[in-house]
mmCIF file of C-alpha atoms in Angstrom:
data_model
loop_
_atom_site.group_PDB
_atom_site.id
_atom_site.type_symbol
_atom_site.label_atom_id
_atom_site.label_comp_id
_atom_site.label_asym_id
_atom_site.label_seq_id
_atom_site.Cartn_x
_atom_site.Cartn_y
_atom_site.Cartn_z
ATOM 1 C CA MET V 1 -100.970 -49.871 -18.004
ATOM 2 C CA GLN V 2 -100.886 -47.491 -20.733
ATOM 3 C CA ILE V 3 -98.327 -48.537 -23.624
ATOM 4 C CA LYS V 4 -96.195 -45.901 -25.304
ATOM 5 C CA LYS V 5 -96.166 -46.894 -29.030
ATOM 6 C CA TYR V 6 -93.223 -45.780 -31.228
ATOM 7 C CA HIS V 7 -93.012 -45.973 -34.931
ATOM 8 C CA ALA V 8 -89.756 -46.637 -36.265
ATOM 9 C CA LEU V 9 -88.607 -47.067 -39.990
ATOM 10 C CA LEU V 10 -85.558 -49.106 -40.932
ATOM 11 C CA ILE V 11 -83.560 -47.811 -44.319
ATOM 12 C CA ASP V 12 -81.086 -50.319 -45.365
ATOM 13 C CA ASP V 13 -80.613 -52.509 -48.423
ATOM 14 C CA HIS V 14 -78.864 -55.478 -46.231
ATOM 15 C CA PRO V 15 -81.489 -57.471 -44.500
ATOM 16 C CA LEU V 16 -79.270 -58.887 -41.859
ATOM 17 C CA ILE V 17 -78.596 -55.169 -40.854
ATOM 18 C CA ALA V 18 -82.204 -54.740 -40.590
ATOM 19 C CA GLU V 19 -82.689 -57.505 -38.670
ATOM 20 C CA ALA V 20 -80.074 -56.498 -36.201
ATOM 21 C CA TYR V 21 -81.963 -53.010 -35.541
ATOM 22 C CA LYS V 22 -85.129 -55.161 -34.995
ATOM 23 C CA SER V 23 -83.461 -57.167 -32.536
ATOM 24 C CA ALA V 24 -82.497 -54.227 -30.818
ATOM 25 C CA PHE V 25 -85.628 -52.729 -30.631
ATOM 26 C CA LYS V 26 -87.219 -56.006 -29.370
ATOM 27 C CA TYR V 27 -84.798 -56.358 -26.589
ATOM 28 C CA ILE V 28 -86.049 -52.876 -25.738
ATOM 29 C CA GLU V 29 -89.366 -54.009 -25.609
ATOM 30 C CA SER V 30 -88.509 -56.862 -23.276
ATOM 31 C CA GLN V 31 -87.005 -54.917 -20.915
ATOM 32 C CA ASN V 32 -89.753 -52.131 -20.617
ATOM 33 C CA LYS V 33 -93.520 -53.445 -20.740
ATOM 34 C CA GLU V 34 -94.578 -49.685 -21.075
ATOM 35 C CA ILE V 35 -93.442 -49.243 -24.622
ATOM 36 C CA SER V 36 -93.959 -50.932 -27.832
ATOM 37 C CA PHE V 37 -92.488 -50.628 -31.535
ATOM 38 C CA SER V 38 -94.106 -50.697 -34.625
ATOM 39 C CA ILE V 39 -91.467 -51.198 -37.338
ATOM 40 C CA GLN V 40 -91.095 -50.819 -41.280
ATOM 41 C CA THR V 41 -88.644 -51.440 -43.416
ATOM 42 C CA ALA V 42 -87.157 -49.829 -46.829
ATOM 43 C CA ILE V 43 -84.555 -50.976 -49.213
ATOM 44 C CA ASP V 44 -84.089 -48.303 -51.346
ATOM 45 C CA CYS V 45 -84.844 -44.443 -51.628
ATOM 46 C CA ASP V 46 -88.225 -44.974 -53.584
ATOM 47 C CA SER V 47 -89.776 -47.193 -51.219
ATOM 48 C CA ALA V 48 -88.505 -45.283 -48.208
ATOM 49 C CA TYR V 49 -89.759 -42.031 -49.473
ATOM 50 C CA ALA V 50 -93.133 -43.152 -50.055
ATOM 51 C CA ILE V 51 -93.309 -44.468 -46.509
ATOM 52 C CA LEU V 52 -92.260 -41.076 -45.601
ATOM 53 C CA LYS V 53 -94.703 -39.261 -47.314
ATOM 54 C CA GLU V 54 -97.308 -41.446 -45.921
ATOM 55 C CA PHE V 55 -96.252 -40.149 -42.257
ATOM 56 C CA ALA V 56 -96.009 -36.726 -43.367
ATOM 57 C CA SER V 57 -99.723 -36.757 -44.568
ATOM 58 C CA SER V 58 -101.266 -38.422 -41.407
ATOM 59 C CA SER V 59 -101.356 -38.036 -37.695
ATOM 60 C CA THR V 60 -99.004 -40.411 -37.091
ATOM 61 C CA ASN V 61 -95.513 -39.490 -35.825
ATOM 62 C CA LEU V 62 -92.834 -41.372 -36.975
ATOM 63 C CA ASP V 63 -90.633 -41.271 -34.352
ATOM 64 C CA VAL V 64 -87.284 -42.693 -35.060
ATOM 65 C CA VAL V 65 -85.528 -43.704 -38.642
ATOM 66 C CA PHE V 66 -82.238 -45.811 -38.901
ATOM 67 C CA LEU V 67 -80.723 -44.482 -41.914
ATOM 68 C CA ASP V 68 -78.255 -46.113 -44.109
ATOM 69 C CA MET V 69 -75.933 -43.614 -46.524
ATOM 70 C CA ARG V 70 -75.397 -46.112 -49.522
ATOM 71 C CA LEU V 71 -78.725 -46.587 -51.015
ATOM 72 C CA PRO V 72 -79.805 -47.431 -54.548
ATOM 73 C CA PRO V 73 -81.279 -43.628 -55.947
ATOM 74 C CA SER V 74 -84.682 -42.922 -56.826
ATOM 75 C CA LYS V 75 -85.920 -43.698 -60.284
ATOM 76 C CA ASP V 76 -86.290 -40.165 -61.032
ATOM 77 C CA ASN V 77 -82.775 -39.678 -60.077
ATOM 78 C CA THR V 78 -84.079 -36.852 -57.373
ATOM 79 C CA ILE V 79 -82.960 -38.531 -54.186
ATOM 80 C CA LEU V 80 -79.501 -40.051 -55.304
ATOM 81 C CA SER V 81 -77.956 -41.513 -51.749
ATOM 82 C CA GLY V 82 -79.002 -42.019 -48.182
ATOM 83 C CA GLU V 83 -77.654 -38.396 -47.285
ATOM 84 C CA ASP V 84 -80.189 -37.031 -49.715
ATOM 85 C CA LEU V 85 -82.912 -38.874 -48.041
ATOM 86 C CA GLY V 86 -81.846 -37.762 -44.767
ATOM 87 C CA ILE V 87 -82.332 -34.371 -46.056
ATOM 88 C CA GLN V 88 -85.856 -35.005 -47.319
ATOM 89 C CA ILE V 89 -86.775 -36.062 -43.595
ATOM 90 C CA ASN V 90 -85.391 -33.236 -41.978
ATOM 91 C CA LYS V 91 -87.775 -31.205 -44.460
ATOM 92 C CA ILE V 92 -91.272 -33.150 -44.129
ATOM 93 C CA LEU V 93 -90.826 -34.693 -41.031
ATOM 94 C CA PRO V 94 -88.705 -32.555 -38.465
ATOM 95 C CA GLU V 95 -89.563 -33.988 -35.562
ATOM 96 C CA THR V 96 -88.448 -37.486 -36.520
ATOM 97 C CA LYS V 97 -84.800 -38.342 -34.935
ATOM 98 C CA ILE V 98 -82.650 -39.593 -37.322
ATOM 99 C CA ILE V 99 -79.856 -42.270 -36.291
ATOM 100 C CA VAL V 100 -77.559 -42.751 -39.666
ATOM 101 C CA SER V 101 -75.980 -45.983 -39.525
ATOM 102 C CA THR V 102 -73.066 -46.508 -42.153
ATOM 103 C CA THR V 103 -69.891 -47.888 -43.275
ATOM 104 C CA PHE V 104 -68.253 -44.762 -44.194
ATOM 105 C CA ASN V 105 -65.359 -43.643 -41.827
ATOM 106 C CA ASP V 106 -63.720 -41.019 -43.755
ATOM 107 C CA ASN V 107 -63.369 -37.438 -41.968
ATOM 108 C CA TYR V 108 -64.713 -35.466 -44.400
ATOM 109 C CA ARG V 109 -67.436 -37.871 -45.263
ATOM 110 C CA VAL V 110 -68.637 -37.647 -41.725
ATOM 111 C CA HIS V 111 -68.069 -33.993 -41.268
ATOM 112 C CA SER V 112 -70.473 -33.987 -44.593
ATOM 113 C CA ILE V 113 -73.348 -36.069 -43.163
ATOM 114 C CA LEU V 114 -73.422 -34.014 -39.903
ATOM 115 C CA LYS V 115 -73.292 -30.786 -41.248
ATOM 116 C CA ASN V 116 -76.543 -32.021 -44.308
ATOM 117 C CA ILE V 117 -78.515 -34.306 -42.014
ATOM 118 C CA ASN V 118 -77.188 -33.083 -38.362
ATOM 119 C CA PRO V 119 -78.491 -36.786 -36.946
ATOM 120 C CA LEU V 120 -79.082 -37.154 -33.415
ATOM 121 C CA GLY V 121 -77.606 -40.792 -33.418
ATOM 122 C CA PHE V 122 -74.398 -41.729 -35.806
ATOM 123 C CA LEU V 123 -73.209 -44.944 -35.920
ATOM 124 C CA VAL V 124 -70.640 -46.535 -37.737
ATOM 125 C CA LYS V 125 -71.285 -50.314 -38.963
ATOM 126 C CA ASN V 126 -67.770 -51.557 -37.831
ATOM 127 C CA ASP V 127 -68.135 -50.129 -34.206
ATOM 128 C CA LEU V 128 -71.767 -51.945 -33.969
ATOM 129 C CA THR V 129 -72.541 -54.491 -31.159
ATOM 130 C CA PRO V 130 -75.622 -55.559 -30.238
ATOM 131 C CA GLN V 131 -75.501 -53.544 -26.844
ATOM 132 C CA GLU V 132 -74.361 -50.511 -28.653
ATOM 133 C CA LEU V 133 -77.517 -50.495 -30.829
ATOM 134 C CA VAL V 134 -79.551 -50.681 -27.768
ATOM 135 C CA ILE V 135 -77.834 -47.984 -25.817
ATOM 136 C CA ALA V 136 -78.395 -45.860 -29.550
ATOM 137 C CA ILE V 137 -81.622 -46.169 -29.580
ATOM 138 C CA GLN V 138 -82.808 -45.479 -25.863
ATOM 139 C CA ASN V 139 -80.629 -42.327 -26.066
ATOM 140 C CA VAL V 140 -81.905 -41.248 -28.970
ATOM 141 C CA LEU V 141 -85.391 -42.166 -27.891
ATOM 142 C CA ASN V 142 -84.739 -39.897 -25.054
ATOM 143 C CA ASP V 143 -83.406 -36.707 -27.450
ATOM 144 C CA SER V 144 -79.819 -37.570 -26.368
ATOM 145 C CA PRO V 145 -77.212 -37.418 -28.875
ATOM 146 C CA TYR V 146 -75.249 -40.645 -29.361
ATOM 147 C CA TYR V 147 -72.397 -41.125 -31.745
ATOM 148 C CA SER V 148 -70.285 -44.415 -31.976
ATOM 149 C CA LYS V 149 -66.449 -44.471 -31.215
ATOM 150 C CA THR V 150 -65.238 -43.860 -34.833
ATOM 151 C CA VAL V 151 -67.733 -41.310 -34.796
ATOM 152 C CA MET V 152 -66.572 -39.054 -31.903
ATOM 153 C CA LYS V 153 -62.696 -39.630 -33.241
ATOM 154 C CA LEU V 154 -63.472 -38.047 -36.307
ATOM 155 C CA VAL V 155 -65.651 -35.273 -34.896
ATOM 156 C CA ARG V 156 -62.463 -33.858 -32.727
ATOM 157 C CA ASN V 157 -60.477 -33.952 -36.063
ATOM 158 C CA GLU V 158 -60.873 -30.653 -37.933
ATOM 159 C CA VAL V 159 -61.581 -30.474 -41.620
ATOM 160 C CA SER V 160 -58.752 -28.818 -43.427
ATOM 161 C CA ASN V 161 -61.040 -27.305 -46.077
ATOM 162 C CA ASP V 162 -64.257 -25.210 -45.072
ATOM 163 C CA TYR V 163 -66.174 -26.116 -48.204
ATOM 164 C CA LEU V 164 -68.732 -28.754 -47.538
ATOM 165 C CA LEU V 165 -70.581 -30.639 -50.370
ATOM 166 C CA ASP V 166 -74.256 -29.693 -51.270
ATOM 167 C CA ASP V 167 -77.013 -31.504 -53.253
ATOM 168 C CA ILE V 168 -75.965 -29.618 -56.191
ATOM 169 C CA ASP V 169 -72.309 -30.890 -56.024
ATOM 170 C CA ARG V 170 -73.581 -34.723 -55.432
ATOM 171 C CA LYS V 171 -75.990 -34.165 -58.314
ATOM 172 C CA ILE V 172 -73.138 -33.168 -60.600
ATOM 173 C CA MET V 173 -70.837 -36.067 -60.126
ATOM 174 C CA TYR V 174 -73.920 -38.253 -60.097
ATOM 175 C CA GLU V 175 -74.879 -37.076 -63.667
ATOM 176 C CA LEU V 176 -70.933 -37.534 -64.615
ATOM 177 C CA SER V 177 -70.887 -41.074 -63.365
ATOM 178 C CA ILE V 178 -73.767 -42.091 -65.438
ATOM 179 C CA GLY V 179 -72.152 -40.763 -68.507
ATOM 180 C CA THR V 180 -73.664 -36.802 -68.747
ATOM 181 C CA LYS V 181 -71.393 -34.607 -70.532
ATOM 182 C CA THR V 182 -70.590 -31.597 -69.107
ATOM 183 C CA LYS V 183 -71.762 -29.395 -71.605
ATOM 184 C CA ASP V 184 -75.204 -31.002 -71.060
ATOM 185 C CA LEU V 185 -75.226 -29.940 -66.883
ATOM 186 C CA PRO V 186 -76.572 -26.457 -67.282
ATOM 187 C CA LYS V 187 -79.687 -27.715 -68.384
ATOM 188 C CA ILE V 188 -80.052 -30.428 -65.221
ATOM 189 C CA VAL V 189 -78.675 -28.201 -62.594
ATOM 190 C CA SER V 190 -80.125 -24.810 -63.539
ATOM 191 C CA LEU V 191 -75.993 -23.614 -63.347
ATOM 192 C CA SER V 192 -74.020 -21.294 -65.918
ATOM 193 C CA MET V 193 -71.278 -23.410 -67.254
ATOM 194 C CA PRO V 194 -68.589 -21.292 -65.431
ATOM 195 C CA ALA V 195 -69.927 -22.065 -62.144
ATOM 196 C CA ILE V 196 -70.216 -25.965 -62.780
ATOM 197 C CA GLU V 197 -66.735 -25.592 -63.944
ATOM 198 C CA LYS V 198 -65.918 -23.663 -60.618
ATOM 199 C CA ARG V 199 -67.458 -26.444 -58.601
ATOM 200 C CA LYS V 200 -65.551 -29.321 -60.489
ATOM 201 C CA ARG V 201 -62.383 -27.651 -59.554
ATOM 202 C CA GLN V 202 -63.253 -27.230 -55.904
ATOM 203 C CA LEU V 203 -64.207 -30.839 -55.558
ATOM 204 C CA LYS V 204 -60.972 -32.247 -57.239
ATOM 205 C CA ALA V 205 -59.366 -29.714 -54.485
ATOM 206 C CA ILE V 206 -61.314 -31.269 -51.860
ATOM 207 C CA PHE V 207 -60.552 -34.441 -52.895
ATOM 208 C CA SER V 208 -56.830 -33.865 -53.705
ATOM 209 C CA ILE V 209 -57.407 -34.705 -57.201
ATOM 210 C CA GLU V 210 -54.591 -33.316 -59.857
ATOM 211 C CA SER V 211 -55.835 -34.708 -62.980
ATOM 212 C CA SER V 212 -58.277 -32.920 -65.537
ATOM 213 C CA ASP V 213 -60.183 -36.012 -66.269
ATOM 214 C CA ASP V 214 -63.263 -36.283 -64.737
ATOM 215 C CA ARG V 215 -62.850 -40.202 -64.369
ATOM 216 C CA ASP V 216 -60.607 -39.580 -61.485
ATOM 217 C CA LEU V 217 -63.325 -37.561 -59.770
ATOM 218 C CA ILE V 218 -66.142 -39.855 -60.244
ATOM 219 C CA LEU V 219 -63.855 -42.670 -58.598
ATOM 220 C CA THR V 220 -62.992 -40.942 -55.725
ATOM 221 C CA ALA V 221 -66.472 -39.745 -55.198
ATOM 222 C CA ARG V 222 -67.603 -43.146 -55.672
ATOM 223 C CA GLU V 223 -64.879 -44.585 -52.996
ATOM 224 C CA LYS V 224 -65.825 -42.024 -50.583
ATOM 225 C CA GLY V 225 -69.552 -42.615 -50.815
ATOM 226 C CA PHE V 226 -70.831 -39.407 -52.175
ATOM 227 C CA ILE V 227 -72.189 -41.018 -55.544
#
Protein backbone atom coordinates (compact mmCIF):
# COMPACT_ATOMS: atom_id res chain seq x y z
CA MET A 1 0.00 0.00 0.00
CA GLN A 2 1.43 3.36 -1.05
CA ILE A 3 0.98 6.14 1.51
CA LYS A 4 0.30 9.69 0.33
CA LYS A 5 2.29 12.11 2.48
CA TYR A 6 1.06 15.67 2.94
CA HIS A 7 3.12 18.53 4.33
CA ALA A 8 1.32 21.04 6.55
CA LEU A 9 2.38 24.25 8.27
CA LEU A 10 0.44 25.60 11.25
CA ILE A 11 1.01 29.33 11.80
CA ASP A 12 -0.52 30.44 15.08
CA ASP A 13 0.96 31.94 18.25
CA HIS A 14 -1.48 30.11 20.54
CA PRO A 15 -0.18 26.60 21.37
CA LEU A 16 -3.63 25.25 22.26
CA ILE A 17 -5.00 26.25 18.87
CA ALA A 18 -2.07 24.61 17.08
CA GLU A 19 -2.67 21.44 19.10
CA ALA A 20 -6.32 21.43 18.02
CA TYR A 21 -5.20 21.55 14.38
CA LYS A 22 -2.71 18.73 14.97
CA SER A 23 -5.42 16.61 16.58
CA ALA A 24 -7.62 17.08 13.52
CA PHE A 25 -4.80 15.94 11.21
CA LYS A 26 -4.10 12.94 13.46
CA TYR A 27 -7.78 11.97 13.41
CA ILE A 28 -7.82 12.07 9.59
CA GLU A 29 -4.71 9.86 9.59
CA SER A 30 -6.38 7.38 11.93
CA GLN A 31 -9.38 7.11 9.63
CA ASN A 32 -7.37 6.68 6.45
CA LYS A 33 -4.26 4.52 6.54
CA GLU A 34 -3.31 5.59 3.01
CA ILE A 35 -2.37 9.16 4.01
CA SER A 36 0.00 10.73 6.51
CA PHE A 37 0.91 14.26 7.52
CA SER A 38 4.24 15.91 8.19
CA ILE A 39 3.43 18.93 10.34
CA GLN A 40 5.53 21.99 11.18
CA THR A 41 4.55 24.94 13.35
CA ALA A 42 5.44 28.64 13.48
CA ILE A 43 4.42 31.30 15.99
CA ASP A 44 5.35 34.54 14.21
CA CYS A 45 5.92 36.03 10.77
CA ASP A 46 9.69 35.55 10.80
CA SER A 47 9.69 31.85 11.70
CA ALA A 48 6.82 31.17 9.30
CA TYR A 49 8.49 32.98 6.41
CA ALA A 50 11.75 31.08 6.98
CA ILE A 51 9.87 27.77 6.63
CA LEU A 52 8.01 29.02 3.56
CA LYS A 53 11.30 29.97 1.86
CA GLU A 54 12.70 26.51 2.62
CA PHE A 55 9.77 24.89 0.82
CA ALA A 56 10.03 27.37 -2.05
CA SER A 57 13.67 26.44 -2.64
CA SER A 58 13.12 22.68 -2.33
CA SER A 59 11.37 20.07 -4.42
CA THR A 60 8.93 19.28 -1.58
CA ASN A 61 5.42 20.67 -1.83
CA LEU A 62 3.82 22.48 1.07
CA ASP A 63 0.28 21.20 0.71
CA VAL A 64 -1.68 23.17 3.29
CA VAL A 65 -1.17 26.09 5.67
CA PHE A 66 -3.31 27.05 8.63
CA LEU A 67 -2.86 30.82 8.89
CA ASP A 68 -3.83 33.03 11.80
CA MET A 69 -4.28 36.74 11.08
CA ARG A 70 -2.98 38.11 14.40
CA LEU A 71 0.74 37.39 14.33
CA PRO A 72 3.80 39.25 15.64
CA PRO A 73 5.30 41.21 12.70
CA SER A 74 8.64 40.41 11.15
CA LYS A 75 11.65 42.10 12.72
CA ASP A 76 12.26 44.18 9.59
CA ASN A 77 8.58 45.22 9.49
CA THR A 78 8.11 44.01 5.90
CA ILE A 79 5.48 41.44 6.96
CA LEU A 80 3.13 43.01 9.47
CA SER A 81 0.40 40.42 9.95
CA GLY A 82 -1.02 37.11 8.87
CA GLU A 83 -2.68 38.87 5.96
CA ASP A 84 0.70 40.05 4.64
CA LEU A 85 2.05 36.54 5.16
CA GLY A 86 -0.84 35.07 3.18
CA ILE A 87 -0.02 37.37 0.27
CA GLN A 88 3.58 36.13 0.40
CA ILE A 89 2.44 32.48 0.41
CA ASN A 90 0.42 33.12 -2.76
CA LYS A 91 3.49 34.70 -4.38
CA ILE A 92 6.18 32.15 -3.55
CA LEU A 93 4.08 28.99 -3.12
CA PRO A 94 1.06 29.49 -5.40
CA GLU A 95 0.03 25.81 -5.25
CA THR A 96 -0.18 25.79 -1.44
CA LYS A 97 -3.71 25.65 -0.07
CA ILE A 98 -4.39 28.28 2.61
CA ILE A 99 -6.88 27.88 5.46
CA VAL A 100 -7.33 31.19 7.24
CA SER A 101 -8.34 30.76 10.87
CA THR A 102 -9.10 33.94 12.77
CA THR A 103 -11.10 35.53 15.55
CA PHE A 104 -12.10 38.40 13.25
CA ASN A 105 -15.78 38.40 12.38
CA ASP A 106 -16.07 41.94 11.07
CA ASN A 107 -17.76 42.21 7.68
CA TYR A 108 -15.17 44.54 6.21
CA ARG A 109 -12.23 42.56 7.61
CA VAL A 110 -13.51 39.28 6.19
CA HIS A 111 -13.97 40.76 2.72
CA SER A 112 -10.47 42.27 2.85
CA ILE A 113 -8.97 38.84 3.64
CA LEU A 114 -11.00 37.21 0.86
CA LYS A 115 -9.82 39.77 -1.67
CA ASN A 116 -6.15 39.87 -0.64
CA ILE A 117 -5.53 36.18 0.12
CA ASN A 118 -8.45 34.29 -1.46
CA PRO A 119 -8.02 31.31 0.90
CA LEU A 120 -9.48 27.94 0.00
CA GLY A 121 -10.58 27.56 3.62
CA PHE A 122 -11.78 30.38 5.88
CA LEU A 123 -12.68 29.68 9.49
CA VAL A 124 -13.78 31.96 12.33
CA LYS A 125 -12.40 30.39 15.50
CA ASN A 126 -15.60 30.88 17.48
CA ASP A 127 -17.36 28.58 14.98
CA LEU A 128 -14.89 25.75 15.32
CA THR A 129 -15.50 22.30 16.69
CA PRO A 130 -13.17 19.30 16.32
CA GLN A 131 -15.56 17.86 13.74
CA GLU A 132 -15.64 21.06 11.70
CA LEU A 133 -11.83 21.24 11.66
CA VAL A 134 -11.68 17.73 10.23
CA ILE A 135 -14.28 18.54 7.57
CA ALA A 136 -12.45 21.76 6.63
CA ILE A 137 -9.12 19.96 6.18
CA GLN A 138 -10.68 17.16 4.15
CA ASN A 139 -12.48 19.62 1.86
CA VAL A 140 -9.41 21.76 1.27
CA LEU A 141 -7.16 18.77 0.53
CA ASN A 142 -9.73 17.78 -2.10
CA ASP A 143 -9.62 21.31 -3.61
CA SER A 144 -13.11 22.11 -2.33
CA PRO A 145 -13.58 25.50 -0.63
CA TYR A 146 -14.73 25.47 2.98
CA TYR A 147 -16.03 28.52 4.87
CA SER A 148 -17.37 28.35 8.42
CA LYS A 149 -20.90 29.59 9.12
CA THR A 150 -19.92 33.12 10.23
CA VAL A 151 -17.83 33.62 7.11
CA MET A 152 -20.68 32.38 4.92
CA LYS A 153 -23.04 34.83 6.57
CA LEU A 154 -20.66 37.74 6.06
CA VAL A 155 -19.90 36.78 2.46
CA ARG A 156 -23.58 37.23 1.69
CA ASN A 157 -23.47 40.79 3.01
CA GLU A 158 -22.45 43.64 0.75
CA VAL A 159 -19.56 45.88 1.72
CA SER A 160 -20.84 49.43 1.47
CA ASN A 161 -17.53 50.86 0.28
CA ASP A 162 -15.78 49.42 -2.78
CA TYR A 163 -12.36 50.61 -1.63
CA LEU A 164 -10.44 47.74 -0.02
CA LEU A 165 -7.24 48.11 1.96
CA ASP A 166 -3.95 47.10 0.36
CA ASP A 167 -0.48 46.55 1.76
CA ILE A 168 0.38 50.27 1.51
CA ASP A 169 -2.67 51.20 3.61
CA ARG A 170 -1.67 48.66 6.24
CA LYS A 171 1.93 49.91 6.15
CA ILE A 172 0.79 53.51 6.69
CA MET A 173 -1.39 52.53 9.65
CA TYR A 174 1.35 50.38 11.14
CA GLU A 175 3.96 53.13 10.88
CA LEU A 176 1.58 55.62 12.52
CA SER A 177 0.90 53.10 15.29
CA ILE A 178 4.61 52.85 16.17
CA GLY A 179 5.02 56.62 16.29
CA THR A 180 6.23 57.49 12.78
CA LYS A 181 5.31 61.08 11.87
CA THR A 182 3.20 61.65 8.77
CA LYS A 183 5.89 63.96 7.35
CA ASP A 184 8.33 61.02 7.38
CA LEU A 185 6.01 58.55 5.62
CA PRO A 186 6.97 59.46 2.00
CA LYS A 187 10.46 58.08 2.66
CA ILE A 188 9.00 54.78 3.91
CA VAL A 189 6.07 54.01 1.60
CA SER A 190 7.33 55.78 -1.58
CA LEU A 191 4.25 57.96 -1.99
CA SER A 192 3.94 61.74 -2.14
CA MET A 193 2.54 63.60 0.85
CA PRO A 194 -0.74 64.44 -0.98
CA ALA A 195 -1.15 60.73 -1.88
CA ILE A 196 -0.57 59.71 1.75
CA GLU A 197 -3.05 62.29 3.04
CA LYS A 198 -5.61 61.06 0.50
CA ARG A 199 -5.17 57.48 1.70
CA LYS A 200 -5.57 58.58 5.32
CA ARG A 201 -8.81 60.36 4.42
CA GLN A 202 -10.06 57.23 2.63
CA LEU A 203 -9.17 55.07 5.62
CA LYS A 204 -11.02 57.35 8.00
CA ALA A 205 -14.05 57.31 5.69
CA ILE A 206 -13.97 53.50 5.56
CA PHE A 207 -13.86 53.26 9.35
CA SER A 208 -16.41 56.09 9.82
CA ILE A 209 -13.93 58.24 11.74
CA GLU A 210 -14.86 61.93 11.82
CA SER A 211 -11.92 63.05 13.96
CA SER A 212 -8.81 64.48 12.31
CA ASP A 213 -6.69 62.84 15.00
CA ASP A 214 -4.68 59.87 13.71
CA ARG A 215 -5.00 58.17 17.11
CA ASP A 216 -8.64 57.33 16.39
CA LEU A 217 -7.62 55.76 13.08
CA ILE A 218 -4.93 53.69 14.79
CA LEU A 219 -7.28 52.51 17.56
CA THR A 220 -9.97 51.47 15.08
CA ALA A 221 -7.49 49.76 12.76
CA ARG A 222 -6.06 47.81 15.71
CA GLU A 223 -9.53 46.87 16.94
CA LYS A 224 -10.46 45.52 13.50
CA GLY A 225 -7.18 43.63 13.21
CA PHE A 226 -5.48 45.57 10.42
CA ILE A 227 -2.43 46.31 12.59
